[in-house]
Amino acid sequence: MRRPLTPTVLTAAAVAGVVTFSLVASAPLGNAAARPSSAYAVSAEGQVPIPKTPYAESLDGKRQTTSALELPQNPLLSVRAGTATAGNDSASVELFDIVVGPDILSQVKIPPELKQQCANLPAIGAGDLPLPDLALPDLGLGLPKLSTKDLPVKNLPDLCNLLLTPPKALLSIDSLNVWCSGAKGGIDIGSLSLLGQTFKVPTTTQGAALPSNPLAAIKVNTQTKHSDGAFTVTGLTIELGGAETITLASATCAKPAPKPKPKPAPKPPVDNPVPPQVNNPPAAPVPTPVKTHQPVTG
């Protein structure tokens, strides 16, 4: 049963102080040749770290699945539900309702002069008006200092629309599925919106990238063959301002687990054992009668 997740906004320090993740496991260390098949739904590295959650791995080739998704409270990422599965040379991930940077632009306070300028846009020629260079506040995502000129807009009307009616998230995705089997794999992604603009994602192209901007650089369907024979498919990798890296849906297929050698069958018990041979002594020779004459008396 999938459990919904609703994170609240905390500082990065609070996120780093989270201690207990009962359903999160770390990938095993040691010899790379022992890499198991594994899968995880989300992870993040940077000022807001999130461990691989949920994480599933198969050490013996048996199918392992976990769908209890619990992220630490954070201002960066929320997901409604997720499932990670790993088996013998196979792995998969399912994710639903992914939100990166919830309400990020609603925190921007628009200066009165910009509001006035947006309200008085001319009917003709508004697209040729210069963009104002206004500093954006710290949005709590570890991003570098940004201004209005760093936003992915083409002109002043686009900027007014983005700030006056901000989208609910920096990035939102309806669903994301990733799978691998042996040395093959792929992804399937639903509707993806970046700052309110919907993009068609080329899921069949390995290493495809969405249009880059100072807020986010997104790579899709990264496929990696490892030196130990394993194969990894990663759905999305999101770089936020060079300060935060988010990985969504990663599946790794290791070499098939070796089959155990069959034990030799035990010898069947003998029902009627043959008694051992006994060496009998040779039979005594038959005596030969001897003829004699008895004397006659009388």
PDB file of C-alpha atoms in Angstrom:
ATOM      1  CA  MET A   1       0.000   0.000   0.000  1.00  0.00           C
ATOM      2  CA  ARG A   2       1.432   3.361  -0.996  1.00  0.00           C
ATOM      3  CA  ARG A   3       1.469   6.080   1.605  1.00  0.00           C
ATOM      4  CA  PRO A   4       1.252   9.746   0.646  1.00  0.00           C
ATOM      5  CA  LEU A   5       4.034  12.095   1.560  1.00  0.00           C
ATOM      6  CA  THR A   6       3.492  15.755   2.425  1.00  0.00           C
ATOM      7  CA  PRO A   7       6.766  17.465   3.401  1.00  0.00           C
ATOM      8  CA  THR A   8       6.821  20.820   5.184  1.00  0.00           C
ATOM      9  CA  VAL A   9       9.419  23.540   4.630  1.00  0.00           C
ATOM     10  CA  LEU A  10      12.431  23.383   6.930  1.00  0.00           C
ATOM     11  CA  THR A  11      15.953  24.658   6.652  1.00  0.00           C
ATOM     12  CA  ALA A  12      18.759  22.606   5.185  1.00  0.00           C
ATOM     13  CA  ALA A  13      20.231  22.238   8.672  1.00  0.00           C
ATOM     14  CA  ALA A  14      17.056  20.588   9.890  1.00  0.00           C
ATOM     15  CA  VAL A  15      17.124  18.233   6.941  1.00  0.00           C
ATOM     16  CA  ALA A  16      20.709  17.246   7.672  1.00  0.00           C
ATOM     17  CA  GLY A  17      19.726  16.490  11.274  1.00  0.00           C
ATOM     18  CA  VAL A  18      17.204  13.814  10.381  1.00  0.00           C
ATOM     19  CA  VAL A  19      18.367  10.599  12.030  1.00  0.00           C
ATOM     20  CA  THR A  20      15.925   7.792  11.357  1.00  0.00           C
ATOM     21  CA  PHE A  21      15.027   6.384   7.974  1.00  0.00           C
ATOM     22  CA  SER A  22      13.732   2.912   8.758  1.00  0.00           C
ATOM     23  CA  LEU A  23      13.074   1.955   5.159  1.00  0.00           C
ATOM     24  CA  VAL A  24      16.170   3.448   3.554  1.00  0.00           C
ATOM     25  CA  ALA A  25      19.218   1.320   2.870  1.00  0.00           C
ATOM     26  CA  SER A  26      22.573   2.301   1.497  1.00  0.00           C
ATOM     27  CA  ALA A  27      24.064   0.573  -1.483  1.00  0.00           C
ATOM     28  CA  PRO A  28      26.592  -2.049  -0.374  1.00  0.00           C
ATOM     29  CA  LEU A  29      30.260  -1.175  -0.371  1.00  0.00           C
ATOM     30  CA  GLY A  30      33.141  -3.388  -1.351  1.00  0.00           C
ATOM     31  CA  ASN A  31      34.148  -5.131  -4.528  1.00  0.00           C
ATOM     32  CA  ALA A  32      32.406  -3.674  -7.567  1.00  0.00           C
ATOM     33  CA  ALA A  33      32.047  -7.179  -8.952  1.00  0.00           C
ATOM     34  CA  ALA A  34      29.540  -7.886  -6.169  1.00  0.00           C
ATOM     35  CA  ARG A  35      27.196  -5.062  -7.268  1.00  0.00           C
ATOM     36  CA  PRO A  36      23.594  -6.280  -6.852  1.00  0.00           C
ATOM     37  CA  SER A  37      20.540  -5.355  -8.888  1.00  0.00           C
ATOM     38  CA  SER A  38      18.996  -2.322  -7.188  1.00  0.00           C
ATOM     39  CA  ALA A  39      16.579   0.576  -7.608  1.00  0.00           C
ATOM     40  CA  TYR A  40      15.665   3.796  -5.838  1.00  0.00           C
ATOM     41  CA  ALA A  41      13.049   6.487  -6.399  1.00  0.00           C
ATOM     42  CA  VAL A  42      14.676   9.780  -5.351  1.00  0.00           C
ATOM     43  CA  SER A  43      17.926  11.164  -3.978  1.00  0.00           C
ATOM     44  CA  ALA A  44      19.585  14.576  -3.680  1.00  0.00           C
ATOM     45  CA  GLU A  45      23.099  15.836  -3.030  1.00  0.00           C
ATOM     46  CA  GLY A  46      24.040  19.351  -1.991  1.00  0.00           C
ATOM     47  CA  GLN A  47      22.814  21.780   0.636  1.00  0.00           C
ATOM     48  CA  VAL A  48      19.584  19.791   0.987  1.00  0.00           C
ATOM     49  CA  PRO A  49      20.676  16.128   1.041  1.00  0.00           C
ATOM     50  CA  ILE A  50      18.134  13.323   0.601  1.00  0.00           C
ATOM     51  CA  PRO A  51      19.269   9.673   0.763  1.00  0.00           C
ATOM     52  CA  LYS A  52      18.132   7.065  -1.745  1.00  0.00           C
ATOM     53  CA  THR A  53      14.453   6.622  -0.870  1.00  0.00           C
ATOM     54  CA  PRO A  54      12.891   4.079  -1.113  1.00  0.00           C
ATOM     55  CA  TYR A  55      15.748   1.714  -1.913  1.00  0.00           C
ATOM     56  CA  ALA A  56      15.468  -1.924  -2.981  1.00  0.00           C
ATOM     57  CA  GLU A  57      18.197  -4.396  -3.837  1.00  0.00           C
ATOM     58  CA  SER A  58      18.443  -8.091  -4.627  1.00  0.00           C
ATOM     59  CA  LEU A  59      21.550  -9.791  -3.283  1.00  0.00           C
ATOM     60  CA  ASP A  60      20.507 -13.339  -4.183  1.00  0.00           C
ATOM     61  CA  GLY A  61      18.389 -12.779  -7.290  1.00  0.00           C
ATOM     62  CA  LYS A  62      15.088 -12.909  -5.419  1.00  0.00           C
ATOM     63  CA  ARG A  63      12.592 -10.138  -6.201  1.00  0.00           C
ATOM     64  CA  GLN A  64      12.569  -7.321  -3.607  1.00  0.00           C
ATOM     65  CA  THR A  65      10.005  -4.475  -3.602  1.00  0.00           C
ATOM     66  CA  THR A  66       9.424  -1.483  -1.350  1.00  0.00           C
ATOM     67  CA  SER A  67       6.763   1.164  -1.856  1.00  0.00           C
ATOM     68  CA  ALA A  68       6.728   2.957   1.500  1.00  0.00           C
ATOM     69  CA  LEU A  69       8.077   6.355   0.511  1.00  0.00           C
ATOM     70  CA  GLU A  70       9.134   8.638   3.348  1.00  0.00           C
ATOM     71  CA  LEU A  71      11.344  11.609   2.589  1.00  0.00           C
ATOM     72  CA  PRO A  72      12.816  13.773   5.310  1.00  0.00           C
ATOM     73  CA  GLN A  73      11.012  17.079   5.687  1.00  0.00           C
ATOM     74  CA  ASN A  74      12.611  19.477   3.228  1.00  0.00           C
ATOM     75  CA  PRO A  75      11.914  22.567   1.106  1.00  0.00           C
ATOM     76  CA  LEU A  76      13.168  20.909  -2.052  1.00  0.00           C
ATOM     77  CA  LEU A  77      11.139  17.916  -3.120  1.00  0.00           C
ATOM     78  CA  SER A  78       7.842  16.105  -2.579  1.00  0.00           C
ATOM     79  CA  VAL A  79       6.433  12.926  -4.116  1.00  0.00           C
ATOM     80  CA  ARG A  80       2.993  11.414  -3.603  1.00  0.00           C
ATOM     81  CA  ALA A  81       3.972   7.773  -4.068  1.00  0.00           C
ATOM     82  CA  GLY A  82       6.840   5.631  -5.293  1.00  0.00           C
ATOM     83  CA  THR A  83       7.838   1.983  -5.706  1.00  0.00           C
ATOM     84  CA  ALA A  84      11.296   0.464  -6.211  1.00  0.00           C
ATOM     85  CA  THR A  85      11.786  -3.146  -7.320  1.00  0.00           C
ATOM     86  CA  ALA A  86      14.937  -5.219  -7.870  1.00  0.00           C
ATOM     87  CA  GLY A  87      15.306  -8.851  -8.944  1.00  0.00           C
ATOM     88  CA  ASN A  88      17.574 -11.202 -10.857  1.00  0.00           C
ATOM     89  CA  ASP A  89      19.158  -8.976 -13.540  1.00  0.00           C
ATOM     90  CA  SER A  90      16.100  -6.691 -13.497  1.00  0.00           C
ATOM     91  CA  ALA A  91      14.955  -3.514 -11.732  1.00  0.00           C
ATOM     92  CA  SER A  92      12.258  -0.843 -12.018  1.00  0.00           C
ATOM     93  CA  VAL A  93      10.928   2.341 -10.401  1.00  0.00           C
ATOM     94  CA  GLU A  94       7.506   3.999 -10.418  1.00  0.00           C
ATOM     95  CA  LEU A  95       6.977   7.599  -9.244  1.00  0.00           C
ATOM     96  CA  PHE A  96       3.839   9.748  -9.134  1.00  0.00           C
ATOM     97  CA  ASP A  97       3.205  13.475  -8.632  1.00  0.00           C
ATOM     98  CA  ILE A  98       6.759  14.768  -8.323  1.00  0.00           C
ATOM     99  CA  VAL A  99       7.211  18.404  -7.284  1.00  0.00           C
ATOM    100  CA  VAL A 100      10.587  20.168  -7.183  1.00  0.00           C
ATOM    101  CA  GLY A 101      10.738  23.596  -5.554  1.00  0.00           C
ATOM    102  CA  PRO A 102       7.117  23.918  -4.417  1.00  0.00           C
ATOM    103  CA  ASP A 103       5.795  27.520  -4.487  1.00  0.00           C
ATOM    104  CA  ILE A 104       9.271  28.767  -5.306  1.00  0.00           C
ATOM    105  CA  LEU A 105       8.210  31.974  -7.115  1.00  0.00           C
ATOM    106  CA  SER A 106       5.397  32.833  -4.741  1.00  0.00           C
ATOM    107  CA  GLN A 107       8.151  33.917  -2.334  1.00  0.00           C
ATOM    108  CA  VAL A 108       9.308  36.665  -4.690  1.00  0.00           C
ATOM    109  CA  LYS A 109       8.097  40.108  -3.608  1.00  0.00           C
ATOM    110  CA  ILE A 110       7.368  42.191  -6.680  1.00  0.00           C
ATOM    111  CA  PRO A 111       8.457  45.843  -6.358  1.00  0.00           C
ATOM    112  CA  PRO A 112       5.595  48.363  -6.703  1.00  0.00           C
ATOM    113  CA  GLU A 113       7.199  49.959  -9.767  1.00  0.00           C
ATOM    114  CA  LEU A 114       7.305  46.603 -11.561  1.00  0.00           C
ATOM    115  CA  LYS A 115       3.672  45.936 -10.660  1.00  0.00           C
ATOM    116  CA  GLN A 116       2.799  49.338 -12.106  1.00  0.00           C
ATOM    117  CA  GLN A 117       4.813  48.665 -15.235  1.00  0.00           C
ATOM    118  CA  CYS A 118       3.125  45.297 -15.702  1.00  0.00           C
ATOM    119  CA  ALA A 119      -0.310  46.846 -15.220  1.00  0.00           C
ATOM    120  CA  ASN A 120       0.374  49.483 -17.928  1.00  0.00           C
ATOM    121  CA  LEU A 121       1.832  47.276 -20.652  1.00  0.00           C
ATOM    122  CA  PRO A 122       0.982  48.693 -24.079  1.00  0.00           C
ATOM    123  CA  ALA A 123      -1.090  46.584 -26.436  1.00  0.00           C
ATOM    124  CA  ILE A 124       1.611  46.828 -29.115  1.00  0.00           C
ATOM    125  CA  GLY A 125       5.365  46.680 -28.636  1.00  0.00           C
ATOM    126  CA  ALA A 126       5.352  45.359 -25.065  1.00  0.00           C
ATOM    127  CA  GLY A 127       7.648  42.511 -26.095  1.00  0.00           C
ATOM    128  CA  ASP A 128      10.370  44.995 -26.991  1.00  0.00           C
ATOM    129  CA  LEU A 129      10.487  46.601 -23.550  1.00  0.00           C
ATOM    130  CA  PRO A 130      13.680  45.859 -21.572  1.00  0.00           C
ATOM    131  CA  LEU A 131      13.622  43.374 -18.719  1.00  0.00           C
ATOM    132  CA  PRO A 132      14.290  44.912 -15.307  1.00  0.00           C
ATOM    133  CA  ASP A 133      17.265  43.543 -13.393  1.00  0.00           C
ATOM    134  CA  LEU A 134      15.822  42.935  -9.907  1.00  0.00           C
ATOM    135  CA  ALA A 135      17.494  40.707  -7.324  1.00  0.00           C
ATOM    136  CA  LEU A 136      15.508  37.614  -6.348  1.00  0.00           C
ATOM    137  CA  PRO A 137      15.364  36.541  -2.686  1.00  0.00           C
ATOM    138  CA  ASP A 138      17.033  33.429  -1.349  1.00  0.00           C
ATOM    139  CA  LEU A 139      14.558  30.698  -2.207  1.00  0.00           C
ATOM    140  CA  GLY A 140      16.016  28.164   0.231  1.00  0.00           C
ATOM    141  CA  LEU A 141      17.185  25.702  -2.442  1.00  0.00           C
ATOM    142  CA  GLY A 142      20.902  26.370  -2.353  1.00  0.00           C
ATOM    143  CA  LEU A 143      20.748  28.344  -5.594  1.00  0.00           C
ATOM    144  CA  PRO A 144      23.243  31.115  -6.388  1.00  0.00           C
ATOM    145  CA  LYS A 145      22.133  34.734  -6.253  1.00  0.00           C
ATOM    146  CA  LEU A 146      19.697  35.312  -9.105  1.00  0.00           C
ATOM    147  CA  SER A 147      17.910  38.274 -10.634  1.00  0.00           C
ATOM    148  CA  THR A 148      14.834  38.646 -12.824  1.00  0.00           C
ATOM    149  CA  LYS A 149      17.117  38.474 -15.867  1.00  0.00           C
ATOM    150  CA  ASP A 150      18.012  34.878 -14.906  1.00  0.00           C
ATOM    151  CA  LEU A 151      14.412  33.702 -15.181  1.00  0.00           C
ATOM    152  CA  PRO A 152      13.502  31.720 -18.331  1.00  0.00           C
ATOM    153  CA  VAL A 153      11.403  34.466 -19.941  1.00  0.00           C
ATOM    154  CA  LYS A 154      11.722  36.092 -23.356  1.00  0.00           C
ATOM    155  CA  ASN A 155      10.293  39.530 -22.663  1.00  0.00           C
ATOM    156  CA  LEU A 156       8.637  41.775 -20.106  1.00  0.00           C
ATOM    157  CA  PRO A 157       5.089  40.414 -20.655  1.00  0.00           C
ATOM    158  CA  ASP A 158       6.404  36.892 -19.950  1.00  0.00           C
ATOM    159  CA  LEU A 159       8.088  38.146 -16.769  1.00  0.00           C
ATOM    160  CA  CYS A 160       4.932  39.892 -15.594  1.00  0.00           C
ATOM    161  CA  ASN A 161       2.889  36.765 -16.186  1.00  0.00           C
ATOM    162  CA  LEU A 162       5.432  34.566 -14.381  1.00  0.00           C
ATOM    163  CA  LEU A 163       5.669  36.783 -11.287  1.00  0.00           C
ATOM    164  CA  LEU A 164       2.050  37.908 -11.010  1.00  0.00           C
ATOM    165  CA  THR A 165       0.621  34.414 -11.547  1.00  0.00           C
ATOM    166  CA  PRO A 166       3.488  32.172 -10.375  1.00  0.00           C
ATOM    167  CA  PRO A 167       3.386  28.411 -11.037  1.00  0.00           C
ATOM    168  CA  LYS A 168       3.015  26.052  -8.097  1.00  0.00           C
ATOM    169  CA  ALA A 169       6.512  24.610  -8.554  1.00  0.00           C
ATOM    170  CA  LEU A 170       9.828  25.016 -10.274  1.00  0.00           C
ATOM    171  CA  LEU A 171       9.319  21.581 -11.820  1.00  0.00           C
ATOM    172  CA  SER A 172       6.378  19.170 -11.712  1.00  0.00           C
ATOM    173  CA  ILE A 173       5.962  15.718 -13.263  1.00  0.00           C
ATOM    174  CA  ASP A 174       2.806  13.622 -13.347  1.00  0.00           C
ATOM    175  CA  SER A 175       4.547  10.240 -13.424  1.00  0.00           C
ATOM    176  CA  LEU A 176       7.904   8.662 -14.109  1.00  0.00           C
ATOM    177  CA  ASN A 177       8.636   4.982 -14.782  1.00  0.00           C
ATOM    178  CA  VAL A 178      12.127   3.536 -15.278  1.00  0.00           C
ATOM    179  CA  TRP A 179      13.098  -0.077 -15.971  1.00  0.00           C
ATOM    180  CA  CYS A 180      16.013  -2.258 -16.983  1.00  0.00           C
ATOM    181  CA  SER A 181      16.336  -5.893 -17.925  1.00  0.00           C
ATOM    182  CA  GLY A 182      19.803  -7.215 -18.607  1.00  0.00           C
ATOM    183  CA  ALA A 183      21.623  -4.580 -20.668  1.00  0.00           C
ATOM    184  CA  LYS A 184      18.456  -2.909 -21.954  1.00  0.00           C
ATOM    185  CA  GLY A 185      16.149  -0.351 -20.404  1.00  0.00           C
ATOM    186  CA  GLY A 186      14.111   2.791 -20.854  1.00  0.00           C
ATOM    187  CA  ILE A 187      11.839   5.365 -19.291  1.00  0.00           C
ATOM    188  CA  ASP A 188       8.267   6.562 -19.591  1.00  0.00           C
ATOM    189  CA  ILE A 189       7.438  10.058 -18.376  1.00  0.00           C
ATOM    190  CA  GLY A 190       4.121  11.878 -18.090  1.00  0.00           C
ATOM    191  CA  SER A 191       3.486  15.595 -18.390  1.00  0.00           C
ATOM    192  CA  LEU A 192       6.508  17.705 -17.335  1.00  0.00           C
ATOM    193  CA  SER A 193       6.219  21.415 -16.533  1.00  0.00           C
ATOM    194  CA  LEU A 194       9.134  23.746 -15.871  1.00  0.00           C
ATOM    195  CA  LEU A 195       8.024  27.053 -14.302  1.00  0.00           C
ATOM    196  CA  GLY A 196       4.553  26.522 -15.695  1.00  0.00           C
ATOM    197  CA  GLN A 197       5.682  25.707 -19.233  1.00  0.00           C
ATOM    198  CA  THR A 198       4.912  22.172 -20.419  1.00  0.00           C
ATOM    199  CA  PHE A 199       7.667  20.345 -22.302  1.00  0.00           C
ATOM    200  CA  LYS A 200       7.510  17.250 -24.455  1.00  0.00           C
ATOM    201  CA  VAL A 201      10.263  14.989 -23.181  1.00  0.00           C
ATOM    202  CA  PRO A 202      12.152  12.805 -25.716  1.00  0.00           C
ATOM    203  CA  THR A 203      12.095   9.617 -23.658  1.00  0.00           C
ATOM    204  CA  THR A 204      13.572   7.389 -26.363  1.00  0.00           C
ATOM    205  CA  THR A 205      16.733   9.493 -26.735  1.00  0.00           C
ATOM    206  CA  GLN A 206      19.539   8.566 -24.373  1.00  0.00           C
ATOM    207  CA  GLY A 207      21.012  11.526 -22.504  1.00  0.00           C
ATOM    208  CA  ALA A 208      18.521  14.049 -23.897  1.00  0.00           C
ATOM    209  CA  ALA A 209      18.454  17.466 -22.198  1.00  0.00           C
ATOM    210  CA  LEU A 210      15.725  20.038 -21.705  1.00  0.00           C
ATOM    211  CA  PRO A 211      16.490  23.690 -22.489  1.00  0.00           C
ATOM    212  CA  SER A 212      18.969  24.829 -19.851  1.00  0.00           C
ATOM    213  CA  ASN A 213      18.509  27.959 -17.739  1.00  0.00           C
ATOM    214  CA  PRO A 214      20.140  29.364 -14.570  1.00  0.00           C
ATOM    215  CA  LEU A 215      17.496  27.737 -12.380  1.00  0.00           C
ATOM    216  CA  ALA A 216      17.620  24.160 -13.615  1.00  0.00           C
ATOM    217  CA  ALA A 217      19.474  21.928 -16.077  1.00  0.00           C
ATOM    218  CA  ILE A 218      17.658  18.636 -16.727  1.00  0.00           C
ATOM    219  CA  LYS A 219      19.053  15.476 -18.315  1.00  0.00           C
ATOM    220  CA  VAL A 220      16.696  12.661 -19.322  1.00  0.00           C
ATOM    221  CA  ASN A 221      17.209   8.902 -19.770  1.00  0.00           C
ATOM    222  CA  THR A 222      20.858   8.501 -18.825  1.00  0.00           C
ATOM    223  CA  GLN A 223      22.090   4.951 -19.520  1.00  0.00           C
ATOM    224  CA  THR A 224      25.398   3.660 -18.151  1.00  0.00           C
ATOM    225  CA  LYS A 225      27.221   0.368 -18.675  1.00  0.00           C
ATOM    226  CA  HIS A 226      29.555  -0.457 -15.779  1.00  0.00           C
ATOM    227  CA  SER A 227      32.871  -2.296 -15.937  1.00  0.00           C
ATOM    228  CA  ASP A 228      31.483  -5.173 -13.830  1.00  0.00           C
ATOM    229  CA  GLY A 229      28.750  -5.892 -16.393  1.00  0.00           C
ATOM    230  CA  ALA A 230      25.964  -4.015 -14.594  1.00  0.00           C
ATOM    231  CA  PHE A 231      23.678  -1.572 -16.422  1.00  0.00           C
ATOM    232  CA  THR A 232      21.956   1.530 -15.006  1.00  0.00           C
ATOM    233  CA  VAL A 233      19.067   3.634 -16.320  1.00  0.00           C
ATOM    234  CA  THR A 234      18.358   6.983 -14.609  1.00  0.00           C
ATOM    235  CA  GLY A 235      15.105   8.775 -15.409  1.00  0.00           C
ATOM    236  CA  LEU A 236      15.957  12.422 -14.648  1.00  0.00           C
ATOM    237  CA  THR A 237      19.001  14.234 -13.285  1.00  0.00           C
ATOM    238  CA  ILE A 238      18.285  17.835 -12.242  1.00  0.00           C
ATOM    239  CA  GLU A 239      21.049  20.356 -11.537  1.00  0.00           C
ATOM    240  CA  LEU A 240      19.832  23.396  -9.580  1.00  0.00           C
ATOM    241  CA  GLY A 241      22.180  26.322 -10.061  1.00  0.00           C
ATOM    242  CA  GLY A 242      25.200  24.031  -9.773  1.00  0.00           C
ATOM    243  CA  ALA A 243      24.590  23.734  -6.013  1.00  0.00           C
ATOM    244  CA  GLU A 244      22.105  20.847  -5.829  1.00  0.00           C
ATOM    245  CA  THR A 245      21.721  17.610  -7.788  1.00  0.00           C
ATOM    246  CA  ILE A 246      18.449  15.672  -7.726  1.00  0.00           C
ATOM    247  CA  THR A 247      18.152  12.153  -9.141  1.00  0.00           C
ATOM    248  CA  LEU A 248      14.704  10.811  -9.944  1.00  0.00           C
ATOM    249  CA  ALA A 249      14.161   7.069 -10.582  1.00  0.00           C
ATOM    250  CA  SER A 250      17.308   4.983 -11.055  1.00  0.00           C
ATOM    251  CA  ALA A 251      17.372   1.235 -11.823  1.00  0.00           C
ATOM    252  CA  THR A 252      20.509  -0.951 -11.958  1.00  0.00           C
ATOM    253  CA  CYS A 253      20.611  -4.453 -13.428  1.00  0.00           C
ATOM    254  CA  ALA A 254      23.539  -6.565 -12.263  1.00  0.00           C
ATOM    255  CA  LYS A 255      24.716  -9.810 -13.768  1.00  0.00           C
ATOM    256  CA  PRO A 256      22.321 -12.683 -13.070  1.00  0.00           C
ATOM    257  CA  ALA A 257      22.893 -14.292  -9.704  1.00  0.00           C
ATOM    258  CA  PRO A 258      24.767 -17.618 -10.111  1.00  0.00           C
ATOM    259  CA  LYS A 259      22.603 -20.660  -9.743  1.00  0.00           C
ATOM    260  CA  PRO A 260      23.609 -22.876  -6.792  1.00  0.00           C
ATOM    261  CA  LYS A 261      25.268 -26.126  -7.782  1.00  0.00           C
ATOM    262  CA  PRO A 262      22.963 -29.093  -7.219  1.00  0.00           C
ATOM    263  CA  LYS A 263      23.978 -31.398  -4.413  1.00  0.00           C
ATOM    264  CA  PRO A 264      24.720 -34.998  -5.416  1.00  0.00           C
ATOM    265  CA  ALA A 265      21.774 -37.277  -4.786  1.00  0.00           C
ATOM    266  CA  PRO A 266      22.282 -39.651  -1.836  1.00  0.00           C
ATOM    267  CA  LYS A 267      22.633 -43.361  -2.639  1.00  0.00           C
ATOM    268  CA  PRO A 268      19.382 -45.257  -2.117  1.00  0.00           C
ATOM    269  CA  PRO A 269      19.330 -47.657   0.863  1.00  0.00           C
ATOM    270  CA  VAL A 270      19.615 -51.410   0.102  1.00  0.00           C
ATOM    271  CA  ASP A 271      16.479 -53.299   1.217  1.00  0.00           C
ATOM    272  CA  ASN A 272      17.891 -56.903   1.102  1.00  0.00           C
ATOM    273  CA  PRO A 273      21.607 -56.821   1.574  1.00  0.00           C
ATOM    274  CA  VAL A 274      23.506 -59.867   0.296  1.00  0.00           C
ATOM    275  CA  PRO A 275      25.124 -61.737   3.212  1.00  0.00           C
ATOM    276  CA  PRO A 276      28.859 -62.046   3.001  1.00  0.00           C
ATOM    277  CA  GLN A 277      30.330 -65.281   1.590  1.00  0.00           C
ATOM    278  CA  VAL A 278      31.568 -67.781   4.244  1.00  0.00           C
ATOM    279  CA  ASN A 279      34.499 -70.119   3.419  1.00  0.00           C
ATOM    280  CA  ASN A 280      33.435 -73.632   4.634  1.00  0.00           C
ATOM    281  CA  PRO A 281      36.196 -76.226   5.398  1.00  0.00           C
ATOM    282  CA  PRO A 282      36.561 -79.022   2.805  1.00  0.00           C
ATOM    283  CA  ALA A 283      34.480 -82.238   3.421  1.00  0.00           C
ATOM    284  CA  ALA A 284      36.262 -85.271   4.980  1.00  0.00           C
ATOM    285  CA  PRO A 285      37.079 -88.115   2.509  1.00  0.00           C
ATOM    286  CA  VAL A 286      34.832 -91.213   2.523  1.00  0.00           C
ATOM    287  CA  PRO A 287      36.682 -94.164   4.235  1.00  0.00           C
ATOM    288  CA  THR A 288      37.611 -97.177   2.043  1.00  0.00           C
ATOM    289  CA  PRO A 289      36.656-100.616   3.494  1.00  0.00           C
ATOM    290  CA  VAL A 290      39.538-103.118   3.997  1.00  0.00           C
ATOM    291  CA  LYS A 291      38.816-106.906   3.427  1.00  0.00           C
ATOM    292  CA  THR A 292      40.362-109.337   5.987  1.00  0.00           C
ATOM    293  CA  HIS A 293      39.993-113.094   6.902  1.00  0.00           C
ATOM    294  CA  GLN A 294      38.903-114.126  10.339  1.00  0.00           C
ATOM    295  CA  PRO A 295      40.237-117.522  11.718  1.00  0.00           C
ATOM    296  CA  VAL A 296      37.663-120.472  11.856  1.00  0.00           C
ATOM    297  CA  THR A 297      37.376-122.198  15.211  1.00  0.00           C
ATOM    298  CA  GLY A 298      35.328-125.128  16.293  1.00  0.00           C
TER     299      GLY A 298
END
